[in-house]
Coordinates of C-alpha atoms in Angstrom, one line a residue:
Chain A
M1 CA 210.6 240.6 3.6
E2 CA 213.4 240.1 1.1
G3 CA 216.9 239.0 1.8
L4 CA 216.5 238.2 5.5
N5 CA 215.2 235.1 7.2
V6 CA 215.4 236.4 10.7
P7 CA 212.5 238.8 11.5
L8 CA 213.7 242.4 11.6
N9 CA 211.9 243.3 14.8
H10 CA 213.7 240.5 16.7
I11 CA 217.1 241.9 15.6
L12 CA 216.0 245.4 16.5
L13 CA 214.9 244.0 19.9
V14 CA 218.3 242.5 20.5
A15 CA 220.0 245.8 19.4
S16 CA 217.8 247.8 21.8
M17 CA 218.5 245.4 24.6
L18 CA 222.3 245.7 24.0
F19 CA 221.9 249.5 23.9
A20 CA 219.9 249.4 27.1
I21 CA 222.6 247.3 28.9
G22 CA 225.3 249.7 27.7
M23 CA 223.4 252.7 28.9
L24 CA 222.7 251.0 32.2
G25 CA 226.4 250.3 32.5
L26 CA 227.2 253.9 31.6
M27 CA 225.0 255.1 34.4
I28 CA 225.9 252.7 37.2
R29 CA 229.6 252.4 36.8
R30 CA 232.1 255.1 38.0
N31 CA 235.3 253.6 36.6
I32 CA 236.2 255.5 33.4
I33 CA 237.4 252.3 31.7
F34 CA 234.0 250.8 32.2
I35 CA 232.3 253.9 31.0
L36 CA 234.3 253.7 27.7
M37 CA 233.4 250.0 27.4
S38 CA 229.7 250.9 27.8
L39 CA 230.0 253.4 25.1
E40 CA 231.5 250.7 22.9
V41 CA 228.5 248.5 23.6
M42 CA 226.1 251.3 22.7
L43 CA 227.8 252.1 19.5
N44 CA 227.9 248.4 18.6
A45 CA 224.1 248.1 19.2
A46 CA 223.5 251.1 17.0
A47 CA 225.7 249.5 14.3
L48 CA 223.7 246.3 14.6
A49 CA 220.4 248.1 14.0
F50 CA 221.9 249.8 10.9
V51 CA 223.2 246.5 9.5
A52 CA 219.9 244.8 10.2
A53 CA 217.9 247.5 8.5
G54 CA 220.2 247.4 5.5
A55 CA 219.9 243.7 5.2
H56 CA 216.1 243.9 5.5
W57 CA 215.8 246.2 2.5
G58 CA 218.6 244.5 0.6
Q59 CA 220.7 247.7 0.5
A60 CA 224.4 248.1 1.1
D61 CA 223.9 251.4 2.9
G62 CA 223.5 249.8 6.3
Q63 CA 227.0 248.3 6.1
I64 CA 228.4 251.7 5.0
M65 CA 226.9 253.2 8.1
F66 CA 228.4 250.4 10.1
M67 CA 231.9 251.3 8.7
L68 CA 231.4 254.9 9.6
I69 CA 230.3 253.9 13.1
L70 CA 233.4 251.7 13.3
S71 CA 235.7 254.7 12.5
V72 CA 233.8 256.9 15.0
A73 CA 234.3 254.2 17.7
A74 CA 238.0 253.9 16.9
A75 CA 238.6 257.7 17.1
E76 CA 236.5 257.9 20.3
V77 CA 238.3 255.1 22.0
A78 CA 241.7 256.5 21.1
V79 CA 240.9 259.9 22.6
G80 CA 239.0 258.4 25.5
L81 CA 242.0 256.2 26.5
G82 CA 244.2 259.2 26.3
L83 CA 241.9 260.9 28.8
V84 CA 242.1 257.8 30.9
L85 CA 245.9 258.2 31.1
Q86 CA 245.5 261.8 32.1
V87 CA 242.8 261.1 34.7
Q88 CA 245.0 258.4 36.2
R89 CA 248.0 260.7 36.3
R90 CA 246.2 263.6 37.8
F91 CA 243.8 262.0 40.3
K92 CA 245.7 258.7 41.0
S93 CA 242.5 256.8 40.5
L94 CA 240.1 256.0 37.7
D95 CA 237.0 257.1 39.6
M96 CA 235.1 259.7 37.5
D97 CA 233.6 261.3 40.6
N98 CA 237.0 262.8 41.3
A99 CA 236.7 264.8 38.2
N100 CA 233.3 266.3 38.9
R101 CA 234.7 269.8 39.1
M102 CA 236.0 271.7 36.1
K103 CA 239.4 273.2 36.8
G104 CA 240.0 270.7 39.6
Chain B
M1 CA 213.9 228.4 10.5
L2 CA 217.3 227.1 11.4
E3 CA 218.7 230.5 10.9
I4 CA 216.3 231.9 13.4
V5 CA 217.4 229.4 16.0
L6 CA 221.0 230.2 15.4
F7 CA 220.2 233.9 15.6
Y8 CA 218.6 233.4 19.0
I9 CA 221.6 231.4 20.4
A10 CA 224.0 234.1 19.1
S11 CA 222.0 237.0 20.5
A12 CA 221.6 235.2 23.9
V13 CA 225.3 234.7 24.1
A14 CA 225.9 238.4 23.1
L15 CA 223.5 239.6 25.7
A16 CA 224.8 237.4 28.5
A17 CA 228.4 238.3 27.7
T18 CA 227.5 242.0 27.7
I19 CA 225.7 241.8 31.1
M20 CA 228.6 239.9 32.5
A21 CA 231.0 242.5 31.1
M22 CA 229.1 245.4 32.7
T23 CA 229.0 243.8 36.1
R24 CA 232.6 242.7 36.5
T25 CA 234.9 244.5 38.9
N26 CA 238.2 243.6 37.2
A27 CA 238.7 245.5 34.0
I28 CA 240.5 242.7 32.2
H29 CA 237.7 240.2 33.0
A30 CA 235.1 242.6 31.7
L31 CA 237.2 243.0 28.6
I32 CA 237.2 239.3 27.9
Y33 CA 233.4 239.2 28.2
L34 CA 233.1 242.2 26.0
I35 CA 235.2 240.5 23.3
V36 CA 232.8 237.5 23.5
S37 CA 229.9 239.9 23.1
L38 CA 231.4 241.4 20.0
L39 CA 232.0 237.9 18.6
G40 CA 228.3 237.2 19.2
V41 CA 227.3 240.3 17.3
A42 CA 229.6 239.3 14.5
V43 CA 227.8 235.9 14.2
I44 CA 224.5 237.8 14.0
F45 CA 225.9 240.0 11.2
Y46 CA 227.0 236.8 9.4
L47 CA 223.5 235.3 9.8
I48 CA 221.7 238.2 8.4
G49 CA 223.9 238.2 5.3
A50 CA 226.4 240.9 6.1
A51 CA 229.5 238.8 5.9
F52 CA 231.9 241.7 5.3
A53 CA 230.5 243.6 8.3
A54 CA 231.1 240.4 10.4
A55 CA 234.7 240.3 9.3
L56 CA 235.2 244.0 10.1
E57 CA 233.6 243.6 13.5
I58 CA 236.1 240.9 14.4
V59 CA 239.1 242.5 12.9
I60 CA 238.6 246.1 14.1
Y61 CA 236.3 245.9 17.1
A62 CA 237.4 242.6 18.8
G63 CA 240.9 243.0 17.4
A64 CA 242.2 246.5 17.3
I65 CA 240.0 248.5 19.7
M66 CA 240.0 245.8 22.4
V67 CA 243.8 245.5 22.1
L68 CA 244.0 249.3 22.7
F69 CA 242.0 248.8 25.9
V70 CA 244.3 246.0 27.0
F71 CA 247.3 248.2 26.3
V72 CA 246.0 251.0 28.5
I73 CA 244.9 248.7 31.3
M74 CA 248.3 247.0 31.4
M75 CA 250.0 250.4 31.2
L76 CA 248.1 251.7 34.2
N77 CA 249.1 248.6 36.2
L78 CA 246.4 249.1 38.8
G79 CA 247.4 248.3 42.3
E80 CA 248.4 244.8 43.5
A81 CA 251.7 243.0 42.9
G82 CA 252.1 241.7 39.3
S83 CA 252.9 238.1 40.0
Q84 CA 250.0 237.7 42.4
R85 CA 247.6 238.9 39.7
E86 CA 249.2 236.6 37.1
Q87 CA 248.5 233.7 39.3
Q88 CA 245.0 234.9 39.9
W89 CA 244.3 235.1 36.2
L90 CA 245.1 231.4 35.7
K91 CA 242.2 230.3 38.0
P92 CA 239.5 228.6 35.9
S93 CA 236.7 230.6 37.5
I94 CA 237.9 233.6 35.6
W95 CA 238.3 232.2 32.1
L96 CA 235.6 229.5 32.2
G97 CA 232.6 231.8 31.6
P98 CA 234.0 233.5 28.5
A99 CA 235.4 230.2 27.3
I100 CA 231.9 228.5 27.5
L101 CA 230.2 231.4 25.8
A102 CA 232.8 231.6 23.1
S103 CA 232.7 227.8 22.5
I104 CA 228.9 228.1 21.9
L105 CA 229.6 230.6 19.2
F106 CA 232.4 228.5 17.8
V107 CA 230.1 225.4 17.5
E108 CA 227.5 227.6 15.9
L109 CA 230.0 228.9 13.4
L110 CA 231.2 225.4 12.5
Y111 CA 227.6 224.3 12.0
V112 CA 226.8 227.3 9.8
L113 CA 229.9 226.8 7.7
S114 CA 229.3 223.1 7.2
A115 CA 225.7 223.7 6.1
V116 CA 226.4 226.5 3.8
E117 CA 223.7 225.7 1.3
G118 CA 220.2 226.7 2.4
T119 CA 221.2 229.0 5.2
A120 CA 222.9 232.3 5.8
S121 CA 223.3 233.2 2.2
V122 CA 219.7 233.9 1.0
G123 CA 219.8 237.6 0.6
A124 CA 223.4 238.3 1.3
I125 CA 224.6 241.7 0.1
P126 CA 227.8 241.0 -2.0
V127 CA 230.9 242.8 -0.8
K128 CA 231.3 244.2 -4.3
E129 CA 228.1 246.2 -3.9
V130 CA 229.3 247.5 -0.5
G131 CA 232.5 248.7 -2.0
L132 CA 230.8 250.3 -5.0
T133 CA 228.4 252.1 -2.7
L134 CA 231.2 253.2 -0.3
F135 CA 233.3 254.8 -3.0
G136 CA 230.4 255.9 -5.1
P137 CA 227.6 257.9 -3.5
Y138 CA 229.3 257.8 -0.1
V139 CA 232.8 259.0 -1.0
L140 CA 232.3 262.2 0.9
A141 CA 231.6 260.2 4.0
V142 CA 234.9 258.3 3.5
E143 CA 236.7 261.7 3.4
I144 CA 234.9 262.8 6.6
A145 CA 235.8 259.6 8.3
S146 CA 239.4 260.0 7.4
M147 CA 239.4 263.5 8.8
L148 CA 237.8 262.2 12.0
L149 CA 240.5 259.5 12.3
L150 CA 243.2 262.1 11.8
A151 CA 241.6 264.3 14.5
G152 CA 241.5 261.3 16.8
L153 CA 245.2 260.6 16.1
V154 CA 246.2 264.1 16.8
G155 CA 244.0 264.3 19.9
S156 CA 245.2 261.1 21.4
F157 CA 248.8 262.0 20.7
H158 CA 248.3 265.4 22.4
L159 CA 246.6 263.8 25.5
G160 CA 249.1 261.0 25.8
R161 CA 252.3 262.9 25.1
R162 CA 252.5 264.5 28.6
Y163 CA 252.0 261.1 30.2
L164 CA 254.9 259.6 28.2
E165 CA 257.2 262.5 29.0
R166 CA 256.3 262.0 32.7
S167 CA 257.2 258.4 32.6
D168 CA 260.5 259.4 31.0
E169 CA 261.1 261.7 34.0
F170 CA 260.3 258.8 36.3
F171 CA 262.9 256.6 34.7
N172 CA 265.5 259.3 34.7
Q173 CA 265.1 260.6 38.3
P174 CA 264.4 257.8 40.8
N175 CA 264.2 260.4 43.6
A176 CA 261.3 262.1 42.0
V177 CA 259.3 258.9 42.0
I178 CA 259.6 258.5 45.8
K179 CA 258.7 262.2 46.3
E180 CA 255.7 261.8 44.0
T181 CA 254.3 258.7 45.8
N182 CA 254.7 260.4 49.2
E183 CA 252.7 263.4 48.1
S184 CA 250.0 261.4 46.5
N185 CA 247.6 261.7 49.4
D186 CA 246.6 265.3 48.6
S187 CA 246.6 264.4 45.0
N188 CA 244.8 267.5 43.8
E189 CA 247.3 270.0 45.1
A190 CA 250.2 267.8 44.2
A191 CA 248.9 267.3 40.7
K192 CA 248.4 271.0 40.3
T193 CA 251.9 272.0 41.4
N194 CA 253.4 269.2 39.3
E195 CA 251.3 270.5 36.4
Q196 CA 252.8 274.0 36.9
N197 CA 256.3 272.7 37.2
L198 CA 255.8 270.6 34.1
S199 CA 254.5 273.5 32.1
N200 CA 257.3 275.8 33.3
Q201 CA 259.8 273.2 32.2
K202 CA 258.1 272.9 28.9
T203 CA 257.9 276.6 28.0
A204 CA 261.6 276.9 27.2
P205 CA 261.8 274.3 24.4
E206 CA 258.5 275.4 23.0
V207 CA 259.7 279.0 22.6
A208 CA 262.9 277.7 21.1
W209 CA 260.8 275.8 18.5
K210 CA 259.0 278.8 17.5
D211 CA 262.2 280.6 16.5

């Protein structure tokens, strides 16, 4: 193990727990804002796994992937929050179960 | 060894804050916990030697993206009277949890910074290497990311534009607001007819643009 004092499997464990919490939140919440937050948590957990692996092998590639994930998250949240505005305007609530029909 | 203990504290804070964020009912409270969670992940990044990633995590995630969330939540202005909520926000029970978790991270950060030699810098990847890799082998990925951000910009503008035009209508015609709120019970039908009205109104200037 070079370049990393923390065991890699512990970091991956934390990353997977964060991902699991995010996924659980995605499944149990019906508010679209909370769904977007859960997506952020899941993307963040994936980024943590990338950076940890990059640090484990002493390569910069992990941080490159982190930056790409960051830009994906930024684009996703911009479009997602635009959708939040549309859902709020159309259904007068943020409950995603209102939008379970296409062409509603 | 010390690094491992600090890592465990930071990851415990991050996990606790994430769980709290997922179980809140108020969006703003959840957002505060989520920011603490991102700060915890940033400390983990710093501990495993990715200092630049830690800085980016704080600046972009906890800064820009979360501010976007706050903007939208404030813009929606969900229910309740404003001043009542403001008073409610000042209660200690709301900000105490995030404050405790964040202060744990802050103490940890101070400790790490004061004990720079020996910890947290053993196998750190220098920022220079990150930059050289980013604009060397990965330059195509940078281009793709820029296209993605452009698509996100265009998409969010397209989605948000109609909302903004609608709020202009609200400000210009106070009668329309009252009518709108009365009809909000059968929201599907009302929304659909409003949609049609809006699109009818909008066809004229769009045709004019094409000429």
